[in-house]
Tab-separated table of C-alpha atoms and ligand atoms in Angstrom:
chain	number	residue	atom	x	y	z
A	610	MET	CA	-26.079	-4.971	-19.471
A	611	SER	CA	-25.442	-3.435	-22.959
A	612	ASN	CA	-24.802	-5.310	-26.189
A	613	PRO	CA	-21.222	-5.860	-27.343
A	614	THR	CA	-22.606	-5.289	-30.832
A	615	ASN	CA	-23.614	-1.974	-30.087
A	616	GLN	CA	-22.878	0.000	-32.882
A	617	SER	CA	-22.055	2.737	-31.070
A	618	VAL	CA	-19.165	0.991	-29.296
A	619	GLY	CA	-18.302	-1.336	-32.265
A	620	LEU	CA	-17.682	-5.023	-32.409
A	621	PRO	CA	-15.490	-7.289	-30.693
A	622	GLN	CA	-13.311	-7.720	-33.937
A	623	GLU	CA	-13.059	-4.195	-34.035
A	624	TRP	CA	-11.502	-3.669	-30.819
A	625	ILE	CA	-9.426	-7.038	-31.183
A	626	GLN	CA	-7.990	-4.933	-34.198
A	627	LYS	CA	-7.405	-1.638	-32.537
A	628	LYS	CA	-5.269	-3.677	-29.818
A	629	ARG	CA	-3.691	-5.620	-32.543
A	630	ASP	CA	-2.571	-2.518	-33.864
A	631	GLY	CA	-1.261	-0.799	-30.819
A	632	LEU	CA	-3.938	1.462	-30.213
A	633	CYS	CA	-5.400	2.397	-26.806
A	634	LEU	CA	-8.874	0.922	-25.773
A	635	THR	CA	-11.423	3.385	-24.534
A	636	LEU	CA	-13.206	2.354	-21.062
A	637	GLU	CA	-16.606	2.060	-22.876
A	638	GLU	CA	-14.872	-0.595	-25.394
A	639	ILE	CA	-13.250	-2.597	-22.705
A	640	THR	CA	-16.402	-2.376	-20.614
A	641	ALA	CA	-18.428	-3.669	-23.436
A	642	PHE	CA	-15.673	-6.664	-24.338
A	643	VAL	CA	-16.026	-8.017	-20.527
A	644	GLU	CA	-19.863	-7.605	-20.776
A	645	GLY	CA	-19.945	-9.672	-23.731
A	646	VAL	CA	-17.083	-12.201	-22.098
A	647	THR	CA	-20.057	-12.584	-19.163
A	648	SER	CA	-23.165	-12.940	-21.105
A	649	GLY	CA	-21.137	-15.184	-24.078
A	650	ALA	CA	-21.727	-12.778	-26.676
A	651	VAL	CA	-17.814	-12.881	-26.912
A	652	THR	CA	-16.822	-16.466	-28.441
A	653	GLU	CA	-13.764	-18.179	-26.823
A	654	ALA	CA	-11.934	-17.418	-30.257
A	655	GLN	CA	-12.341	-13.838	-29.733
A	656	ILE	CA	-10.982	-13.847	-25.839
A	657	ALA	CA	-8.002	-15.631	-27.261
A	658	ALA	CA	-7.337	-13.157	-29.936
A	659	PHE	CA	-7.923	-10.376	-27.611
A	660	SER	CA	-5.478	-11.819	-24.841
A	661	MET	CA	-2.982	-12.197	-27.682
A	662	ALA	CA	-3.262	-8.704	-28.933
A	663	VAL	CA	-2.752	-7.754	-25.404
A	664	PHE	CA	0.039	-10.007	-24.774
A	665	PHE	CA	2.072	-8.347	-27.473
A	666	GLN	CA	0.802	-5.111	-27.494
A	667	ASP	CA	0.296	-4.698	-23.262
A	668	LEU	CA	-2.568	-2.394	-21.821
A	669	ASP	CA	-1.538	1.442	-20.291
A	670	VAL	CA	-3.063	2.141	-16.643
A	671	GLU	CA	-5.968	3.376	-17.720
A	672	GLU	CA	-6.704	0.143	-19.835
A	673	ARG	CA	-5.581	-1.826	-16.808
A	674	VAL	CA	-7.772	-0.087	-14.783
A	675	ALA	CA	-10.674	-0.512	-16.571
A	676	LEU	CA	-10.320	-4.109	-17.360
A	677	THR	CA	-10.026	-4.737	-13.987
A	678	LEU	CA	-13.276	-2.542	-12.870
A	679	ALA	CA	-14.915	-4.142	-15.790
A	680	VAL	CA	-14.142	-7.718	-14.495
A	681	ARG	CA	-14.997	-6.915	-10.908
A	682	ASP	CA	-18.607	-5.785	-12.304
A	683	SER	CA	-19.072	-8.895	-14.004
A	684	GLY	CA	-20.484	-10.346	-10.559
A	685	ARG	CA	-21.209	-9.709	-7.269
A	686	VAL	CA	-19.118	-7.175	-5.386
A	687	LEU	CA	-19.568	-7.770	-1.843
A	688	THR	CA	-20.337	-4.806	0.474
A	689	TRP	CA	-19.769	-4.733	4.232
A	690	ASP	CA	-22.109	-3.179	7.159
A	691	ARG	CA	-19.362	-1.442	9.226
A	692	ASN	CA	-21.819	-1.770	12.339
A	693	ARG	CA	-21.198	-5.445	12.314
A	694	LEU	CA	-17.597	-5.512	11.953
A	695	ARG	CA	-14.725	-4.566	14.624
A	696	GLY	CA	-12.335	-3.326	12.358
A	697	PRO	CA	-11.106	-2.788	8.760
A	698	ILE	CA	-11.654	-5.365	6.005
A	699	LEU	CA	-8.190	-6.443	4.378
A	700	ASP	CA	-6.430	-9.441	2.917
A	701	LYS	CA	-3.285	-10.282	1.365
A	702	HIS	CA	-2.299	-11.996	-1.948
A	703	SER	CA	0.326	-14.242	-3.037
A	704	THR	CA	1.675	-14.713	-6.285
A	705	GLY	CA	2.322	-18.418	-5.209
A	706	GLY	CA	5.061	-20.584	-4.449
A	707	VAL	CA	6.154	-23.790	-2.827
A	708	GLY	CA	5.861	-24.339	0.679
A	709	ASP	CA	3.647	-21.094	0.808
A	710	ALA	CA	1.408	-21.580	3.590
A	711	VAL	CA	1.111	-18.055	4.907
A	712	SER	CA	-2.309	-17.390	4.518
A	713	LEU	CA	-3.318	-20.324	6.786
A	714	MET	CA	-1.411	-18.805	9.565
A	715	LEU	CA	-1.918	-14.786	8.649
A	716	ALA	CA	-5.383	-15.081	8.317
A	717	PRO	CA	-6.164	-16.097	11.857
A	718	MET	CA	-3.687	-14.193	13.090
A	719	LEU	CA	-4.817	-10.621	11.594
A	720	ALA	CA	-8.380	-11.682	12.928
A	721	ALA	CA	-7.295	-12.340	16.409
A	722	CYS	CA	-5.528	-8.710	16.257
A	723	GLY	CA	-9.049	-7.335	15.412
A	724	VAL	CA	-9.707	-7.201	11.686
A	725	HIS	CA	-11.510	-8.514	9.125
A	726	VAL	CA	-10.190	-10.947	6.353
A	727	PRO	CA	-12.506	-11.998	3.422
A	728	MET	CA	-10.029	-14.268	1.430
A	729	ILE	CA	-11.008	-15.587	-2.306
A	730	ALA	CA	-8.136	-17.940	-2.736
A	731	GLY	CA	-7.098	-20.220	-5.427
A	732	ARG	CA	-6.075	-23.651	-6.242
A	733	GLY	CA	-2.316	-24.878	-7.150
A	734	LEU	CA	-1.204	-23.887	-10.299
A	735	ALA	CA	1.386	-25.444	-12.264
A	736	HIS	CA	4.461	-26.107	-9.544
A	737	THR	CA	2.798	-24.166	-7.294
A	738	GLY	CA	0.583	-25.090	-4.205
A	739	GLY	CA	-2.719	-23.438	-3.761
A	740	THR	CA	-4.596	-22.463	-0.330
A	741	ILE	CA	-8.009	-24.006	-1.342
A	742	ASP	CA	-6.159	-27.237	-1.756
A	743	LYS	CA	-4.811	-27.079	1.315
A	744	LEU	CA	-8.002	-26.585	3.178
A	745	GLU	CA	-9.661	-29.285	1.530
A	746	SER	CA	-7.622	-31.587	3.215
A	747	ILE	CA	-9.121	-30.815	6.421
A	748	PRO	CA	-12.311	-32.964	6.497
A	749	GLY	CA	-15.516	-31.514	5.834
A	750	TYR	CA	-14.384	-28.066	5.048
A	751	GLN	CA	-16.149	-26.398	2.308
A	752	THR	CA	-14.460	-23.765	0.056
A	753	GLY	CA	-17.706	-23.435	-2.331
A	754	VAL	CA	-20.009	-21.933	0.215
A	755	HIS	CA	-22.637	-19.184	-0.390
A	756	ALA	CA	-21.419	-15.569	-0.430
A	757	ASP	CA	-23.633	-15.049	2.327
A	758	HIS	CA	-22.391	-17.434	4.467
A	759	PHE	CA	-18.794	-16.424	3.374
A	760	GLN	CA	-19.892	-12.874	4.880
A	761	ARG	CA	-21.281	-14.483	8.324
A	762	VAL	CA	-18.464	-16.313	9.256
A	763	VAL	CA	-15.972	-13.138	8.189
A	764	GLU	CA	-18.228	-10.915	10.432
A	765	LYS	CA	-18.179	-13.262	13.107
A	766	HIS	CA	-14.889	-15.103	13.276
A	767	GLY	CA	-12.816	-12.483	11.450
A	768	PHE	CA	-11.862	-14.578	8.912
A	769	ALA	CA	-13.109	-17.177	6.209
A	770	ILE	CA	-11.192	-18.643	3.099
A	771	VAL	CA	-13.327	-19.351	0.296
A	772	ARG	CA	-12.500	-20.647	-3.503
A	773	GLN	CA	-14.025	-18.240	-6.419
A	774	THR	CA	-17.421	-19.209	-7.482
A	775	GLU	CA	-19.643	-18.390	-10.475
A	776	ASP	CA	-21.156	-15.127	-8.836
A	777	LEU	CA	-17.545	-13.780	-7.953
A	778	ALA	CA	-15.759	-12.285	-11.279
A	779	PRO	CA	-17.145	-14.993	-13.465
A	780	ALA	CA	-15.426	-12.985	-16.671
A	781	ASP	CA	-12.102	-13.678	-15.081
A	782	GLN	CA	-12.914	-17.455	-14.977
A	783	ARG	CA	-13.767	-17.432	-18.690
A	784	MET	CA	-10.899	-15.388	-19.446
A	785	TYR	CA	-8.414	-17.341	-17.196
A	786	ALA	CA	-9.515	-20.529	-18.730
A	787	VAL	CA	-9.048	-19.273	-22.143
A	788	ARG	CA	-5.461	-17.849	-21.511
A	789	ASP	CA	-4.162	-21.077	-19.702
A	790	VAL	CA	-4.610	-22.922	-22.833
A	791	THR	CA	-3.423	-20.104	-25.137
A	792	ALA	CA	-0.052	-19.350	-23.600
A	793	THR	CA	-1.264	-15.615	-22.837
A	794	VAL	CA	-1.132	-15.968	-18.863
A	795	GLU	CA	2.020	-14.182	-18.719
A	796	ASN	CA	1.032	-10.315	-19.263
A	797	LEU	CA	1.299	-8.225	-16.709
A	798	GLY	CA	-1.748	-6.205	-17.745
A	799	LEU	CA	-3.895	-9.318	-17.820
A	800	ILE	CA	-2.435	-10.823	-14.410
A	801	THR	CA	-3.369	-7.347	-12.680
A	802	ALA	CA	-6.361	-7.595	-13.938
A	803	SER	CA	-7.394	-11.083	-12.883
A	804	ILE	CA	-6.026	-10.962	-9.496
A	805	VAL	CA	-6.966	-7.333	-8.601
A	806	SER	CA	-10.500	-7.941	-9.519
A	807	LYS	CA	-10.882	-10.732	-7.499
A	808	LYS	CA	-9.835	-8.620	-4.194
A	809	LEU	CA	-12.153	-5.800	-5.242
A	810	ALA	CA	-14.914	-7.991	-5.478
A	811	ALA	CA	-14.312	-9.216	-2.101
A	812	GLY	CA	-15.101	-5.556	-0.779
A	813	LEU	CA	-11.568	-4.873	0.655
A	814	GLU	CA	-10.277	-1.748	1.781
A	815	HIS	CA	-6.659	-2.785	2.013
A	816	LEU	CA	-4.352	-5.274	0.078
A	817	VAL	CA	-0.995	-6.028	0.543
A	818	LEU	CA	0.424	-8.190	-2.052
A	819	ASP	CA	3.387	-10.756	-1.743
A	820	VAL	CA	4.780	-10.932	-5.205
A	821	LYS	CA	7.537	-13.890	-5.320
A	822	CYS	CA	10.540	-13.456	-7.584
A	823	GLY	CA	13.328	-16.357	-7.696
A	824	ASN	CA	13.212	-19.842	-9.382
A	825	GLY	CA	10.250	-20.870	-7.906
A	826	ALA	CA	8.117	-18.032	-8.571
A	827	VAL	CA	5.987	-17.239	-11.598
A	828	MET	CA	7.820	-14.105	-12.247
A	829	GLN	CA	11.425	-15.380	-11.812
A	830	ASP	CA	13.313	-12.436	-12.342
A	831	LEU	CA	13.414	-9.584	-9.700
A	832	ASP	CA	12.827	-6.680	-12.245
A	833	GLU	CA	9.986	-8.466	-13.772
A	834	ALA	CA	8.229	-9.367	-10.522
A	835	ARG	CA	8.933	-5.633	-9.476
A	836	ARG	CA	6.860	-4.688	-12.698
A	837	LEU	CA	4.185	-7.071	-11.888
A	838	ALA	CA	4.158	-5.465	-8.285
A	839	GLU	CA	4.253	-1.820	-9.407
A	840	SER	CA	1.436	-2.449	-11.871
A	841	MET	CA	-0.836	-3.949	-9.141
A	842	VAL	CA	-0.266	-1.364	-6.910
A	843	ALA	CA	-0.964	1.201	-9.306
A	844	VAL	CA	-4.440	-0.389	-10.458
A	845	GLY	CA	-5.491	-1.402	-6.818
A	846	ASN	CA	-4.838	2.058	-5.650
A	847	GLY	CA	-6.697	3.628	-9.039
A	848	ALA	CA	-9.746	1.314	-8.031
A	849	GLY	CA	-9.946	3.005	-4.780
A	850	MET	CA	-8.472	-0.072	-2.868
A	851	ASN	CA	-5.315	0.803	-0.658
A	852	THR	CA	-2.807	-1.274	-2.015
A	853	SER	CA	1.103	-1.958	-1.360
A	854	ALA	CA	3.061	-4.905	-1.942
A	855	LEU	CA	6.158	-6.822	-0.861
A	856	LEU	CA	8.741	-8.647	-3.041
A	857	THR	CA	10.141	-11.946	-1.238
A	858	ASP	CA	12.128	-14.848	-2.522
A	859	MET	CA	11.086	-17.999	-3.729
A	860	SER	CA	14.445	-19.524	-4.762
A	861	VAL	CA	14.481	-21.915	-1.823
A	862	PRO	CA	11.427	-23.743	0.044
A	863	LEU	CA	9.556	-21.237	2.140
A	864	ALA	CA	8.590	-23.709	4.886
A	865	TRP	CA	9.454	-27.422	6.568
A	866	SER	CA	6.883	-29.006	4.312
A	867	ALA	CA	5.413	-28.825	0.912
A	868	GLY	CA	2.143	-30.709	0.446
A	869	ASN	CA	-1.603	-30.020	1.389
A	870	ALA	CA	-1.847	-31.725	4.617
A	871	LEU	CA	1.501	-31.426	5.684
A	872	GLU	CA	1.176	-27.713	5.489
A	873	VAL	CA	-2.162	-27.533	7.082
A	874	HIS	CA	-0.050	-29.614	9.717
A	875	GLU	CA	2.833	-27.197	9.625
A	876	ALA	CA	0.382	-23.973	10.012
A	877	VAL	CA	-1.153	-25.451	13.305
A	878	SER	CA	1.761	-26.450	14.786
A	879	TYR	CA	3.179	-22.713	13.892
A	880	LEU	CA	0.329	-21.311	15.468
A	881	LYS	CA	0.969	-23.384	18.480
A	882	ASP	CA	4.617	-23.755	19.139
A	883	GLY	CA	7.238	-20.743	18.572
A	884	SER	CA	9.838	-23.545	18.421
A	885	MET	CA	8.171	-24.943	15.118
A	886	ARG	CA	8.270	-21.758	13.391
A	887	HIS	CA	10.572	-21.784	10.004
A	888	PRO	CA	12.603	-18.639	10.017
A	889	ARG	CA	11.645	-17.445	6.653
A	890	LEU	CA	8.031	-18.572	6.632
A	891	HIS	CA	7.842	-16.562	9.959
A	892	GLU	CA	9.634	-13.612	8.419
A	893	VAL	CA	6.976	-13.459	5.527
A	894	VAL	CA	3.944	-13.780	7.957
A	895	MET	CA	5.172	-10.803	10.204
A	896	GLU	CA	6.207	-8.586	7.508
A	897	LEU	CA	2.925	-9.075	5.653
A	898	GLY	CA	0.698	-8.826	8.684
A	899	ALA	CA	2.303	-5.724	9.983
A	900	ALA	CA	2.367	-3.970	6.761
A	901	LEU	CA	-1.281	-4.759	6.523
A	902	LEU	CA	-2.117	-3.704	10.039
A	903	VAL	CA	-0.047	-0.535	9.665
A	904	GLN	CA	-1.536	0.595	6.090
A	905	ALA	CA	-5.062	0.007	7.829
A	906	GLU	CA	-4.038	2.516	10.764
A	907	VAL	CA	-4.410	-0.456	13.489
A	908	TYR	CA	-1.295	0.247	14.476
A	909	ALA	CA	0.915	3.508	14.242
A	910	ASP	CA	4.041	1.570	13.178
A	911	LYS	CA	5.727	-1.585	12.245
A	912	VAL	CA	7.079	-2.591	16.098
A	913	GLY	CA	3.568	-2.247	17.422
A	914	ALA	CA	2.097	-4.245	14.515
A	915	ARG	CA	4.832	-6.910	15.094
A	916	GLN	CA	4.243	-6.870	18.919
A	917	ALA	CA	0.576	-7.514	18.453
A	918	LEU	CA	1.068	-10.356	15.940
A	919	GLU	CA	3.519	-11.886	18.317
A	920	ASN	CA	0.865	-11.575	21.500
A	921	VAL	CA	-1.825	-13.596	19.436
A	922	LEU	CA	0.636	-16.199	18.813
A	923	ASP	CA	1.748	-16.458	22.338
A	924	ASP	CA	-1.648	-16.116	24.103
A	925	GLY	CA	-3.328	-18.872	21.927
A	926	SER	CA	-6.025	-16.471	20.500
A	927	ALA	CA	-4.801	-16.908	16.710
A	928	LEU	CA	-5.097	-20.510	16.996
A	929	THR	CA	-8.628	-20.490	18.637
A	930	SER	CA	-9.488	-17.968	15.472
A	931	MET	CA	-8.448	-20.698	13.202
A	932	ALA	CA	-10.303	-23.563	14.750
A	933	ALA	CA	-13.603	-21.156	15.111
A	934	SER	CA	-13.335	-20.331	11.544
A	935	ILE	CA	-12.736	-24.115	10.227
A	936	GLU	CA	-15.620	-25.099	12.233
A	937	ALA	CA	-18.030	-22.493	10.611
A	938	MET	CA	-16.854	-23.537	7.318
A	939	GLY	CA	-18.036	-27.007	8.089
A	940	GLY	CA	-14.297	-28.497	8.840
A	941	ASP	CA	-13.323	-30.414	11.632
A	942	PRO	CA	-11.993	-28.197	14.419
A	943	LYS	CA	-9.818	-30.710	16.151
A	944	VAL	CA	-7.479	-30.352	13.437
A	945	VAL	CA	-5.933	-27.636	15.804
A	946	ASP	CA	-5.832	-30.272	18.574
A	947	CYS	CA	-4.362	-33.261	16.954
A	948	PRO	CA	-3.649	-32.818	13.194
A	949	GLU	CA	-2.036	-35.938	13.048
A	950	LYS	CA	-5.378	-37.867	13.516
A	951	VAL	CA	-7.530	-35.691	11.613
A	952	LEU	CA	-5.584	-34.742	8.659
A	953	PRO	CA	-5.106	-37.515	5.843
A	954	ASN	CA	-1.676	-39.340	6.273
A	955	ALA	CA	-0.103	-40.982	3.181
A	956	PRO	CA	0.744	-44.885	3.699
A	957	VAL	CA	4.525	-44.814	2.721
A	958	ASN	CA	6.712	-42.629	4.896
A	959	CYS	CA	10.556	-42.637	4.147
A	960	PRO	CA	13.573	-40.542	4.898
A	961	ILE	CA	15.312	-38.857	2.089
A	962	THR	CA	19.210	-38.767	2.958
A	963	ALA	CA	22.196	-36.983	1.825
A	964	PRO	CA	24.132	-38.755	-1.209
A	965	ARG	CA	27.400	-36.810	-0.112
A	966	SER	CA	28.561	-34.394	2.207
A	967	GLY	CA	28.545	-30.914	1.846
A	968	LYS	CA	26.874	-27.374	1.983
A	969	ILE	CA	23.199	-27.216	0.651
A	970	ALA	CA	23.761	-23.951	-1.291
A	971	GLY	CA	20.153	-23.904	-2.601
A	972	TYR	CA	17.164	-25.761	-4.350
A	973	ASP	CA	15.730	-25.899	-7.783
A	974	VAL	CA	12.152	-24.980	-6.137
A	975	ARG	CA	10.162	-25.643	-9.323
A	976	GLN	CA	11.515	-29.092	-9.605
A	977	LEU	CA	10.489	-29.704	-5.764
A	978	GLY	CA	7.072	-28.195	-6.388
A	979	MET	CA	6.619	-30.666	-9.638
A	980	ALA	CA	7.798	-33.552	-7.578
A	981	VAL	CA	4.780	-32.805	-5.318
A	982	VAL	CA	2.642	-32.522	-8.426
A	983	GLU	CA	3.973	-36.109	-9.682
A	984	LEU	CA	3.280	-37.585	-6.242
A	985	GLY	CA	-0.361	-36.523	-6.799
A	986	GLY	CA	-0.732	-33.330	-4.965
A	987	GLY	CA	-1.257	-31.134	-7.679
A	988	ARG	CA	-2.917	-31.603	-11.122
A	989	THR	CA	-2.049	-32.465	-14.476
A	990	GLN	CA	-5.954	-31.918	-15.871
A	991	THR	CA	-7.981	-29.157	-14.586
A	992	ASP	CA	-10.423	-30.674	-12.231
A	993	ALA	CA	-8.659	-33.661	-11.670
A	994	SER	CA	-8.849	-34.780	-7.889
A	995	ILE	CA	-5.795	-34.632	-5.796
A	996	ASP	CA	-4.197	-36.867	-2.985
A	997	HIS	CA	-3.830	-34.382	-0.014
A	998	SER	CA	-1.852	-36.278	1.902
A	999	VAL	CA	1.474	-36.603	-0.012
A	1000	GLY	CA	3.959	-34.331	-0.228
A	1001	PHE	CA	7.683	-33.775	1.538
A	1002	GLY	CA	8.310	-32.719	5.253
A	1003	GLN	CA	11.309	-31.631	7.362
A	1004	ILE	CA	12.996	-30.092	4.229
A	1005	SER	CA	16.274	-28.933	4.964
A	1006	MET	CA	16.772	-25.209	5.123
A	1007	ALA	CA	19.463	-24.081	2.162
A	1008	GLY	CA	22.819	-22.786	3.682
A	1009	ILE	CA	23.253	-25.643	6.125
A	1010	GLN	CA	26.348	-28.330	5.849
A	1011	VAL	CA	25.236	-31.877	5.772
A	1012	ARG	CA	26.983	-34.869	6.048
A	1013	GLU	CA	26.466	-37.811	3.882
A	1014	GLY	CA	23.446	-40.206	5.159
A	1015	GLU	CA	22.064	-37.545	7.195
A	1016	LEU	CA	18.465	-36.696	6.772
A	1017	LEU	CA	17.353	-34.326	3.972
A	1018	ALA	CA	13.774	-34.545	4.069
A	1019	MET	CA	10.536	-36.989	4.514
A	1020	VAL	CA	9.055	-37.820	1.511
A	1021	HIS	CA	5.150	-38.821	2.051
A	1022	ALA	CA	3.554	-41.086	-0.628
A	1023	LYS	CA	0.821	-43.484	-1.602
A	1024	THR	CA	3.431	-46.479	-3.143
A	1025	GLN	CA	6.959	-47.151	-2.544
A	1026	GLY	CA	7.585	-46.587	-6.241
A	1027	GLN	CA	6.349	-42.912	-6.150
A	1028	ALA	CA	8.414	-42.213	-2.894
A	1029	ASP	CA	11.482	-43.625	-4.859
A	1030	ARG	CA	11.021	-41.442	-7.729
A	1031	ALA	CA	10.019	-38.101	-5.627
A	1032	ALA	CA	13.271	-38.884	-3.319
A	1033	SER	CA	15.383	-39.002	-6.417
A	1034	ARG	CA	13.706	-35.772	-8.034
A	1035	PHE	CA	14.536	-34.304	-4.377
A	1036	VAL	CA	17.813	-35.138	-4.318
A	1037	SER	CA	18.468	-33.825	-8.014
A	1038	ALA	CA	16.673	-30.361	-7.143
A	1039	LEU	CA	19.562	-29.700	-4.767
A	1040	LYS	CA	22.239	-27.365	-5.501
A	1041	TRP	CA	25.944	-28.299	-3.600
A	1042	ASP	CA	28.870	-26.409	-2.611
A	1043	SER	CA	28.295	-23.185	-4.153
A	1044	ASP	CA	29.612	-19.852	-2.801
A	1045	GLU	CA	26.408	-18.016	-3.273
A	1046	LYS	CA	24.676	-16.949	-0.396
A	1047	VAL	CA	21.140	-17.759	0.132
A	1048	PRO	CA	19.137	-14.730	-0.713
A	1049	ASN	CA	17.441	-12.883	2.049
A	1050	VAL	CA	13.552	-13.485	1.936
A	1051	MET	CA	12.721	-9.943	1.845
A	1052	GLN	CA	13.778	-8.758	-1.582
A	1053	GLY	CA	11.884	-5.143	-1.881
A	1054	GLN	CA	8.440	-3.298	-1.449
A	1055	ILE	CA	6.271	-1.120	-3.503
A	1056	GLY	CA	3.804	1.399	-2.332
A	1057	PHE	CA	4.725	2.255	1.001
A	1058	PRO	CA	4.854	5.773	2.331
A	1059	THR	CA	8.530	5.765	2.820
A	1060	ASP	CA	9.173	4.126	-0.470
A	1061	SER	CA	11.135	5.855	-3.136
A	1062	GLY	CA	9.374	4.445	-5.733
A	1063	SER	CA	12.079	2.147	-7.195
B	2277	URA	N1	-3.433	-15.781	-10.600
B	2277	URA	C1	-4.626	-15.416	-11.068
B	2277	URA	O1	-5.720	-15.313	-10.798
B	2277	URA	N2	-4.630	-14.710	-12.385
B	2277	URA	C2	-3.574	-14.606	-13.102
B	2277	URA	O2	-3.624	-14.117	-14.238
B	2277	URA	C3	-2.651	-15.374	-12.791
B	2277	URA	C4	-2.148	-15.888	-11.369
């Protein structure tokens, strides 16, 4: 590993100054900076100053690729022995939302279709839920296993979901922690490097990104979401990983439930029973799954890929795949037979009823997500423990008419006081009687062969 004070490359303060003044950094400078982040030779103050300089001056595509590759190489990069695999290595990544449990369903469905999904997932961030928090509501499930165990499970069962550990893209962990507390998260170049480096560290051949837009998304504006998608697609492809993106709506909840154990329960019901599938969630699962299977050339077209995904739902093989991977990760596989007995249940379960008659025109999704956090289902401090049992269930879909007193949702809480507060937050997150149509869940795509590029 080279020394960041190496005179031929320069000093951290010189790279920061160059970026601050709007100049481009070289591959060597970016690599040396990231090596210094990993070794500790670059201080937190320098990471903060660098991030703020990038925030205002941004990175061009070459700089983004260089940063992404350097962060990938800051730790272990998984390699896969094709002789031990039945199909390609692929994954999806969502920029996050409320009720977005897509990974819990899609990973076992893809595994049942014969491909391999090594998923490195995250915890909840701000108002958005995280796949790792959801999985940790399954008793025994170990999200922080050694990379060798992770790889064995992916080889044998087709998929495994783990959290980022010290040995995978460690520079990102340090940079992200500094960005989080220095108002420098929302920069396209930095987000791109952070997300794409972790996917590259997993050794993926194919990636489809699910970039959300709408009031519950990190990038609310569709144009901004499109720019983020374009950046990640360009950098992923530039780094040798076949990458594309779907733009999907997050201005209404994506599922019947929002809350960790409740979403695991919904995922199990989804895999078991066609009548339990939320139409918006189903559409996102099928579109992402079909995009991946076509991109990886497992199927020639979307029609064939969607049929394969329907088949693994109908014949129960996706559910079997879910149970096998959960068991291999230390979790209780009975969660797929009787989720209500295995998953934690909140002591207080109350209906939320409509305060008036009218049409539910939409939701303030960010507010719903924050209500789950306030119930204890998300964090207000890094590393705080959470209550996996709380949240909302049976959430009414936007666009429907309700009568005063009808059920809008169920709230699951630790105390009656918390349930009452969450119920009133839920009601205040509702938008009534507008003529505006609920946006289509599919909002666009980037990087597919038929795209015009817009
Ligand atoms: N998620 C990440 O992993 N990194 C970011 O920068 C933003 C969201």
